[in-house]
Every structure is written in structure tokens, then in C-alpha cells.
Short mmCIF file of C-alpha atoms in Angstrom, two decimals:
data_model
loop_
_atom_site.label_atom_id
_atom_site.label_comp_id
_atom_site.label_asym_id
_atom_site.label_seq_id
_atom_site.Cartn_x
_atom_site.Cartn_y
_atom_site.Cartn_z
CA PRO A 10 0.00 0.00 0.00
CA ILE A 11 1.00 3.62 -0.53
CA PRO A 12 2.58 5.30 2.50
CA ASN A 13 0.19 7.27 4.67
CA PRO A 14 2.38 9.58 6.79
CA GLN A 15 1.07 10.98 10.06
CA SER A 16 2.74 14.36 9.51
CA PRO A 17 2.08 15.69 5.99
CA ILE A 18 5.07 17.08 4.12
CA PRO A 19 4.50 20.71 3.14
CA ILE A 20 4.25 21.42 -0.58
CA THR A 21 6.70 24.16 -1.49
CA ASN A 22 6.81 23.50 -5.22
CA LYS A 23 3.59 22.12 -6.61
CA LYS A 24 5.32 20.57 -9.63
CA ASN A 25 8.13 18.92 -7.68
CA PHE A 26 7.15 15.27 -7.19
CA SER A 27 9.53 14.75 -4.28
CA GLU A 28 7.65 17.36 -2.28
CA ILE A 29 4.10 16.29 -3.10
CA ILE A 30 2.60 14.44 -0.14
CA PHE A 31 1.13 10.94 -0.23
CA ASN A 32 -1.86 12.03 1.82
CA SER A 33 -3.48 14.74 -0.28
CA ASN A 34 -7.19 15.38 0.08
CA PRO A 35 -9.13 13.53 -2.65
CA LYS A 36 -11.84 16.19 -2.46
CA ASP A 37 -9.42 18.39 -4.40
CA ILE A 38 -9.19 15.99 -7.36
CA ALA A 39 -10.35 17.64 -10.58
CA PHE A 40 -10.41 16.84 -14.29
CA LEU A 41 -7.26 17.73 -16.19
CA GLU A 42 -7.47 16.21 -19.68
CA ASN A 43 -8.34 13.26 -21.85
CA LEU A 44 -5.38 10.91 -21.95
CA THR A 45 -6.61 9.27 -25.14
CA ASP A 46 -8.45 10.07 -28.34
CA ASP A 47 -9.01 6.50 -29.58
CA SER A 48 -9.65 4.25 -26.55
CA TYR A 49 -12.50 1.75 -26.66
CA SER A 50 -14.02 -0.94 -24.47
CA ASP A 51 -16.99 -3.08 -25.46
CA ILE A 52 -17.57 -4.90 -22.13
CA LEU A 53 -18.52 -3.47 -18.74
CA LEU A 54 -15.49 -4.84 -16.94
CA ASP A 55 -12.91 -3.46 -14.51
CA ASN A 56 -9.19 -3.35 -15.49
CA THR A 57 -9.87 -2.17 -19.04
CA PHE A 58 -6.44 -0.53 -18.86
CA CYS A 59 -3.38 -0.91 -16.64
CA VAL A 60 -0.84 1.43 -15.08
CA PHE A 61 2.49 0.25 -13.70
CA THR A 62 6.05 1.29 -12.86
CA SER A 63 8.43 -0.74 -14.97
CA ILE A 64 11.76 -2.26 -14.06
CA ASN A 65 13.42 0.84 -15.52
CA LYS A 66 11.37 3.06 -13.12
CA ILE A 67 9.17 4.60 -15.81
CA ILE A 68 5.40 4.83 -15.28
CA TYR A 69 3.50 3.34 -18.20
CA PHE A 70 -0.14 3.36 -19.15
CA ILE A 71 -1.57 0.69 -21.48
CA TYR A 72 -4.96 0.65 -23.20
CA SER A 73 -6.62 -0.60 -26.38
CA ASN A 74 -8.68 0.89 -29.21
CA GLU A 75 -11.41 -0.11 -31.62
CA LYS A 76 -8.81 -1.46 -34.06
CA LYS A 77 -7.78 -4.06 -31.44
CA SER A 78 -4.38 -2.44 -30.96
CA ILE A 79 -2.43 -2.23 -27.69
CA ILE A 80 -1.11 1.28 -27.07
CA THR A 81 1.48 2.39 -24.52
CA ILE A 82 1.99 5.88 -23.08
CA ASP A 83 5.04 6.92 -21.08
CA LEU A 84 3.50 8.91 -18.20
CA ASN A 85 6.83 10.37 -17.12
CA ASN A 86 6.93 12.32 -20.39
CA PHE A 87 3.35 11.85 -21.66
CA LYS A 88 4.54 10.27 -24.91
CA LYS A 89 2.77 7.60 -26.92
CA ILE A 90 5.57 5.15 -27.64
CA THR A 91 4.16 1.80 -28.77
CA LYS A 92 1.29 0.47 -30.82
CA ILE A 93 0.82 -3.26 -31.36
CA LYS A 94 -1.68 -3.55 -34.21
CA ASN A 95 -4.23 -6.38 -34.27
CA ALA A 96 -3.01 -7.73 -30.95
CA HIS A 97 -6.19 -9.86 -30.78
CA ASN A 98 -8.76 -10.89 -33.37
CA GLU A 99 -11.54 -9.17 -31.42
CA PHE A 100 -11.86 -6.24 -29.00
CA ILE A 101 -9.52 -6.27 -26.00
CA ASN A 102 -11.33 -5.79 -22.71
CA ASN A 103 -8.92 -6.59 -19.89
CA PHE A 104 -5.28 -5.90 -18.95
CA ARG A 105 -3.14 -6.99 -16.00
CA TYR A 106 0.49 -6.34 -15.09
CA HIS A 107 3.03 -8.54 -13.32
CA PHE A 108 6.72 -8.12 -12.55
CA ASP A 109 8.55 -11.36 -13.31
CA SER A 110 11.29 -11.23 -10.67
CA GLN A 111 12.87 -14.49 -11.83
CA ASN A 112 13.54 -13.21 -15.35
CA LEU A 113 13.60 -9.47 -14.54
CA ARG A 114 10.92 -8.47 -17.01
CA ASP A 115 7.55 -6.72 -17.07
CA LEU A 116 4.65 -8.88 -18.22
CA ILE A 117 1.32 -7.73 -19.62
CA LEU A 118 -1.76 -9.93 -19.77
CA SER A 119 -4.48 -9.08 -22.28
CA ILE A 120 -7.90 -10.68 -22.81
CA SER A 121 -10.30 -10.68 -25.69
CA SER A 122 -13.56 -12.19 -24.48
CA ASN A 123 -15.03 -12.39 -27.97
CA ASP A 124 -12.19 -14.47 -29.38
CA ASN A 125 -11.85 -16.36 -26.06
CA ASN A 126 -8.08 -15.83 -25.90
CA ILE A 127 -5.59 -14.73 -23.26
CA LYS A 128 -2.16 -13.47 -24.28
CA ILE A 129 0.94 -12.75 -22.22
CA TRP A 130 3.40 -10.19 -23.58
CA ASN A 131 6.97 -9.32 -22.71
CA PHE A 132 6.52 -5.58 -22.38
CA HIS A 133 10.12 -4.75 -23.32
CA ASN A 134 9.91 -6.10 -26.88
CA TRP A 135 6.17 -6.90 -27.16
CA GLU A 136 6.89 -10.51 -27.92
CA CYS A 137 3.82 -12.67 -27.27
CA ILE A 138 5.29 -15.32 -24.99
CA LEU A 139 2.05 -17.19 -24.35
CA ASN A 140 -1.24 -17.45 -26.22
CA LEU A 141 -4.03 -19.39 -24.52
CA LYS A 142 -6.58 -20.07 -27.27
CA ASP A 143 -10.21 -21.08 -26.79
CA VAL A 144 -9.90 -20.99 -23.02
CA TYR A 145 -13.57 -21.96 -22.73
CA LYS A 146 -15.60 -23.85 -25.31
CA THR A 147 -18.84 -22.26 -24.10
CA GLY A 148 -19.28 -18.83 -22.56
CA GLU A 149 -16.52 -16.24 -22.53
CA VAL A 150 -13.18 -15.87 -20.83
CA TYR A 151 -14.13 -12.72 -18.96
CA SER A 152 -11.70 -11.73 -16.24
CA SER A 153 -8.15 -12.99 -15.76
CA CYS A 154 -5.15 -12.24 -13.57
CA PHE A 155 -1.65 -13.39 -12.64
CA LEU A 156 -0.93 -15.70 -9.72
CA ASN A 157 2.55 -15.88 -8.17
CA GLU A 158 2.85 -19.10 -6.18
CA ASN A 159 6.17 -20.50 -4.92
CA ASN A 160 8.08 -18.23 -7.32
CA GLN A 161 6.15 -19.60 -10.28
CA ILE A 162 3.78 -17.50 -12.38
CA TYR A 163 0.34 -18.80 -13.34
CA ILE A 164 -2.68 -17.40 -15.16
CA VAL A 165 -6.14 -17.50 -13.58
CA SER A 166 -9.16 -17.25 -15.86
CA SER A 167 -12.90 -17.02 -15.28
CA ASN A 168 -15.99 -17.85 -17.30
CA TYR A 169 -19.07 -15.66 -17.74
CA GLY A 170 -21.50 -18.46 -18.57
CA THR A 171 -24.32 -19.43 -16.22
CA GLY A 172 -26.09 -22.68 -15.45
CA ILE A 173 -25.06 -25.57 -17.70
CA ASN A 174 -22.86 -23.15 -19.69
CA SER A 175 -20.82 -22.17 -16.63
CA LYS A 176 -17.30 -23.57 -16.47
CA PRO A 177 -14.86 -23.75 -13.54
CA ILE A 178 -12.24 -21.11 -12.90
CA LYS A 179 -9.03 -22.40 -14.48
CA ILE A 180 -5.41 -21.90 -13.47
CA PHE A 181 -2.81 -22.40 -16.21
CA ASP A 182 0.96 -22.67 -16.13
CA PHE A 183 3.17 -21.17 -18.82
CA ASN A 184 3.16 -24.49 -20.68
CA LYS A 185 -0.60 -24.12 -21.19
CA ASN A 186 -1.36 -26.91 -18.76
CA ILE A 187 -4.38 -26.61 -16.47
CA ILE A 188 -2.96 -27.17 -13.01
CA LYS A 189 -6.14 -26.51 -11.03
CA GLU A 190 -9.87 -25.92 -11.52
CA ILE A 191 -12.19 -24.25 -9.04
CA ASP A 192 -15.89 -25.08 -9.19
CA ASN A 193 -17.98 -21.94 -8.85
CA ASN A 194 -21.44 -23.53 -8.46
CA ASN A 195 -22.66 -22.56 -11.93
CA GLU A 196 -22.42 -18.83 -11.31
CA LYS A 197 -21.13 -16.37 -13.86
CA VAL A 198 -17.97 -14.57 -12.76
CA CYS A 199 -17.77 -10.82 -13.26
CA TYR A 200 -14.36 -10.22 -11.67
CA ILE A 201 -11.38 -12.09 -10.24
CA ASP A 202 -8.19 -10.99 -8.50
CA ILE A 203 -5.48 -12.33 -6.19
CA TYR A 204 -4.86 -11.08 -2.65
CA PHE A 205 -1.57 -12.14 -1.05
CA ASP A 206 -1.65 -12.06 2.74
CA LYS A 207 1.89 -11.16 3.82
CA ILE A 208 1.34 -12.22 7.42
CA LEU A 209 -0.09 -15.64 6.63
CA CYS A 210 2.06 -15.97 3.48
CA LYS A 211 -0.74 -17.31 1.33
CA ASN A 212 -2.74 -16.36 -1.75
CA TYR A 213 -6.48 -15.88 -1.80
CA LEU A 214 -8.56 -15.79 -4.96
CA LEU A 215 -11.23 -13.06 -4.92
CA ILE A 216 -14.32 -13.73 -7.03
CA GLY A 217 -17.14 -11.32 -7.85
CA ASN A 218 -20.14 -13.39 -8.98
CA ASN A 219 -23.67 -12.68 -10.11
CA GLY A 220 -24.78 -13.79 -6.65
CA ASN A 221 -22.12 -12.84 -4.13
CA VAL A 222 -18.43 -12.30 -3.51
CA LYS A 223 -16.22 -15.23 -2.51
CA SER A 224 -12.65 -15.82 -1.43
CA TYR A 225 -10.75 -19.08 -1.92
CA ASP A 226 -7.74 -20.26 0.02
CA LEU A 227 -5.53 -21.44 -2.83
CA LYS A 228 -3.11 -23.30 -0.58
CA LYS A 229 -5.93 -25.48 0.80
CA ASN A 230 -7.85 -25.29 -2.50
CA GLN A 231 -11.13 -24.58 -0.73
CA LEU A 232 -13.68 -21.85 -0.19
CA TYR A 233 -12.53 -19.42 2.50
CA TYR A 234 -15.58 -17.15 2.88
CA GLU A 235 -18.73 -16.23 1.04
CA TYR A 236 -19.66 -12.57 1.49
CA CYS A 237 -23.39 -12.13 1.02
CA ASP A 238 -26.09 -10.09 2.72
CA SER A 239 -28.82 -10.24 0.09
CA GLU A 240 -31.11 -13.01 -1.12
CA LYS A 241 -31.38 -11.29 -4.49
CA LYS A 242 -28.92 -12.19 -7.26
CA ILE A 243 -26.71 -9.17 -7.88
CA ASP A 244 -23.59 -8.71 -10.01
CA HIS A 245 -20.37 -7.66 -8.32
CA SER A 246 -18.12 -5.82 -10.78
CA SER A 247 -15.00 -5.19 -8.69
CA CYS A 248 -13.45 -5.62 -5.26
CA VAL A 249 -10.37 -4.34 -3.44
CA ILE A 250 -8.54 -5.17 -0.22
CA ASN A 251 -8.05 -2.31 2.27
CA TYR A 252 -5.07 -2.75 4.60
CA LYS A 253 -6.40 -1.37 7.88
CA GLU A 254 -6.24 -2.74 11.41
CA ILE A 255 -8.88 -5.19 10.22
CA ILE A 256 -8.26 -6.39 6.67
CA GLU A 257 -11.27 -5.21 4.70
CA LEU A 258 -12.76 -6.47 1.47
CA ILE A 259 -14.67 -3.73 -0.34
CA GLU A 260 -16.91 -4.61 -3.28
CA SER A 261 -19.20 -2.86 -5.76
CA SER A 262 -22.53 -4.19 -6.96
CA ASP A 263 -25.36 -3.60 -9.39
CA ASP A 264 -27.80 -2.57 -6.64
CA GLY A 265 -25.97 0.72 -6.05
CA TYR A 266 -24.29 -0.32 -2.78
CA ILE A 267 -20.69 -0.54 -1.66
CA ARG A 268 -20.21 -3.25 0.96
CA VAL A 269 -17.26 -3.41 3.35
CA TRP A 270 -16.45 -6.80 4.89
CA ASN A 271 -14.09 -8.16 7.48
CA PHE A 272 -12.09 -10.29 5.05
CA HIS A 273 -10.93 -12.95 7.52
CA PHE A 274 -14.24 -13.39 9.37
CA GLY A 275 -16.81 -12.77 6.64
CA GLN A 276 -18.71 -10.14 8.65
CA ILE A 277 -20.24 -7.11 6.97
CA LEU A 278 -18.87 -3.90 8.49
CA LYS A 279 -20.60 -1.25 6.37
CA LYS A 280 -23.16 -1.00 3.59
CA ILE A 281 -23.08 2.33 1.78
CA LYS A 282 -25.63 3.49 -0.79
CA VAL A 283 -23.76 5.27 -3.59
CA CYS A 284 -26.46 5.71 -6.24
CA GLU A 285 -29.59 4.11 -7.70
CA SER A 286 -27.79 2.45 -10.62
CA TYR A 287 -25.05 -0.07 -11.28
CA LEU A 288 -21.60 0.38 -9.74
CA TYR A 289 -18.50 -0.75 -11.61
CA GLY A 290 -14.79 -0.07 -10.98
CA ILE A 291 -13.67 1.11 -7.54
CA CYS A 292 -10.41 2.66 -6.40
CA LEU A 293 -9.03 3.22 -2.90
CA TRP A 294 -7.47 6.55 -2.00
CA ASN A 295 -5.10 6.19 0.96
CA TYR A 296 -7.24 3.75 2.97
CA ASP A 297 -10.01 6.18 3.96
CA TYR A 298 -11.71 7.12 0.68
CA LEU A 299 -13.11 5.22 -2.28
CA PHE A 300 -13.72 6.43 -5.83
CA VAL A 301 -16.65 4.59 -7.41
CA GLY A 302 -17.51 4.34 -11.12
CA CYS A 303 -21.26 4.57 -11.75
CA GLU A 304 -23.66 3.68 -14.54
CA ASN A 305 -25.00 7.25 -14.41
CA LYS A 306 -21.70 8.53 -15.95
CA LYS A 307 -20.45 9.92 -12.63
CA ILE A 308 -17.53 9.13 -10.36
CA ARG A 309 -18.51 9.40 -6.72
CA LEU A 310 -16.11 9.77 -3.81
CA VAL A 311 -17.08 7.94 -0.61
CA ASP A 312 -15.66 8.66 2.84
CA LEU A 313 -15.26 5.11 4.15
CA ASN A 314 -15.18 6.26 7.77
CA THR A 315 -18.47 8.16 7.68
CA GLY A 316 -20.19 6.52 4.70
CA GLU A 317 -20.88 9.95 3.19
CA MET A 318 -20.66 11.02 -0.46
CA VAL A 319 -18.16 13.88 -0.35
CA LYS A 320 -17.60 14.63 -4.04
CA GLU A 321 -18.97 13.88 -7.50
CA LEU A 322 -16.90 14.05 -10.68
CA SER A 323 -18.64 14.70 -14.00
CA GLY A 324 -17.22 14.51 -17.50
CA HIS A 325 -17.74 10.98 -18.76
CA THR A 326 -20.34 10.34 -21.47
CA ASP A 327 -21.04 6.70 -20.60
CA SER A 328 -20.87 4.33 -17.63
CA VAL A 329 -17.57 4.66 -15.72
CA ILE A 330 -16.16 1.14 -15.68
CA SER A 331 -12.55 1.36 -14.47
CA ILE A 332 -10.63 3.69 -12.11
CA LYS A 333 -6.98 3.47 -11.04
CA LYS A 334 -4.88 5.53 -8.65
CA LEU A 335 -1.30 6.38 -9.52
CA ILE A 336 1.47 8.82 -8.75
CA ILE A 337 2.91 10.79 -11.67
CA PRO A 338 6.09 12.84 -11.17
CA LYS A 339 4.55 15.92 -12.78
CA TYR A 340 1.33 15.96 -10.73
CA GLY A 341 1.67 13.70 -7.69
CA GLU A 342 -1.40 11.64 -6.77
CA CYS A 343 -3.90 11.19 -9.60
CA ILE A 344 -6.67 8.93 -10.82
CA ILE A 345 -7.31 7.65 -14.32
CA SER A 346 -10.81 6.55 -15.37
CA GLN A 347 -12.39 4.94 -18.40
CA GLY A 348 -15.96 5.03 -19.59
CA ASN A 349 -17.74 2.42 -21.65
CA GLN A 350 -17.58 2.17 -25.45
CA SER A 351 -15.87 5.22 -27.03
CA ASP A 352 -15.88 7.38 -23.89
CA GLN A 353 -12.24 8.48 -23.62
CA ILE A 354 -9.87 7.72 -20.74
CA LYS A 355 -9.47 10.74 -18.45
CA LEU A 356 -6.80 12.02 -16.08
CA TRP A 357 -7.83 13.68 -12.82
CA ILE A 358 -5.20 15.40 -10.69
CA TYR A 359 -4.85 16.83 -7.21
CA LYS A 360 -5.14 20.61 -7.43
CA LEU A 361 -3.96 23.07 -4.84
CA LYS A 362 -6.42 25.59 -3.43
CA ASN A 363 -4.74 28.51 -5.20
CA GLU A 364 -4.67 26.87 -8.64
#
């Protein structure tokens, strides 16, 4: 997690990254500019782009367009530097990043649900080092992520089918072998991610279903907890882990609520009404605030301590499906957000009171 100092560092030069604090007030976030003019996403899914700091200490931003290209922007200098044309046969709807410490390289995972493929790229030369074709015979490969287990890298994939068309979550090695399958009780999976507990030294798989949110203990290969407080079937589009005194799982849903759970005991801690419509991507801001992407084209900022809506950001022209926090040398703490379809990816920065 990002440092959260008790004594804020004074800002003497608002453009000097070394002097910009890590605890700025998210209420002062405001729209700066569109980062893209050609971005596109055809599925309402979190992680439609990725942001990471590479092995060479440069901050990169990766997204895709309607021509199925993968595009890279250097955020240290705001330069578009790479375009991989026709990276998939169909639209690309999901990206993940992983640092391969064994081979000292940056890896990018990309998904195309419509062609049912997952690809792994070596970011430094854009060589496709793994292509998992036809991951599921029925339904779509929908969400996918990296798993680092015992210094080995694996790929976790989920299926969006329901009922008889639903397939287990699959875990692949880099030889395309399926090393494990997780039965998900015929539920469609909207979102998956990995949470590594540093104290217990184990990986948990987080699953956002059309019924509830679940966590699996991958070491024991069994369900850890099922987080559910509603009898109604609702989609859960994203979830994050908040590293507080109690480890929290925070998830978004299609009933307009954010739910905060005690991750290790499965108890609901808070239920916060954000809006009347679907909620999609969520993004923590220094443990105490949450940015939430909404179907009504807004980004809403929630104070997790009080449960209050403290700010609303307008500017998107479609549902806001993905939000990420990052730190850019030029601006300090920022968020990047993407709307559905051709709604362009936007950069929001922390602004000082006198700006």
C-alpha cells in the first residue's frame, strides 16, 4: 500500500514530485485532460487498462482501441511510444500487469472475451510469450489475472456463462497446462483478483459473482468465505482489499451499494448506498476514501469512515467502468478513469487551493 504519513510534508513546489505528499485530500481531485483520443471498451469490466512502474522506473499506461491495438503511453513524459496492431482478433477488454522477478521483465496480460483468448506479452519487446486459445468452449473468458505461487507465475481465468454453460475457474501454467480448476457452483464470474496475505504468506482468490463475492484459500484449495447479505442475485463488478487494522474487502454491486467486509471473518462492516444504478470499478485513495464508477456517468467519492458522499466528478459520457490511482512525477497523486464504449480515458489530478 501507498505510505500514509502521520505528519504531511509541506508542498513548497507544486510541480516537484519529491515534495508532493502521499496524503493529499481527494476532495481536491479535478479533471485535467483526456489521456486518449481512440480508446475503446466493449464490455462493462474493470481493469480495461493498466498502469504500472516498470523495471526501468518509468510509469507506463496501457490501453486498447477499436482497431484491437495495444497502445502504450510513457507517463513520465506523456509520450505515446508503442502500438501493437491487431493484438487480438476481437476487441480487447482486460489488462493486468506482473513483474517477473525471476527473469527481470515486465509482463502484460491481455484478454479478448469475444475471441476467447488470453495473451501474455513481454513488455520490453512486445513478444507474445504465451497465447491461450479457446480458453472456454462455451461462454466467454471474462476476467483474468496473474498468480505468483512458490516463485512460479500462473494465469487465472474465469468464465461468464451461467447454469449448464458455466465452467470452472481455471489456473494455467506457462506451458498451457491446467494445473487446477475451481468449481464456482454454476455462477457467472464478473471479476477475479489475487490477494496475497503477507502475514499468513498465502494467496487468496477473490471472485465477484452474479450472486455474491467469494474468497478461496488457494493453498488449501477450498472456499474461504462467502460474502453475502442479500437473497437477491446481484452482479459484483469489482473488489479491493483495504489494509487497515482489520483487513477489509470492499466490493461494488449492481444494486448501487458498496459493501465493506471483514475479510478474515466474513462479517459485513458497512453497507453504503452510492447511487440508484449499477456500480463498476472502484479505487481506494489512501485507505479512507473510495472512488466509485457509476452507470449514471459519474464518479462518486465515498468517505469510508463516515459513509458519506463527499464529491462527485462529471465529465464521462457513458458508464464509468474502471478507475486506477497512480502517482505521476509531474502531478503527484492522480486517478485515471475509463468510460464504456468510445468514452475516452481521463486524467484527474490533485489541485492546490490557489490553482
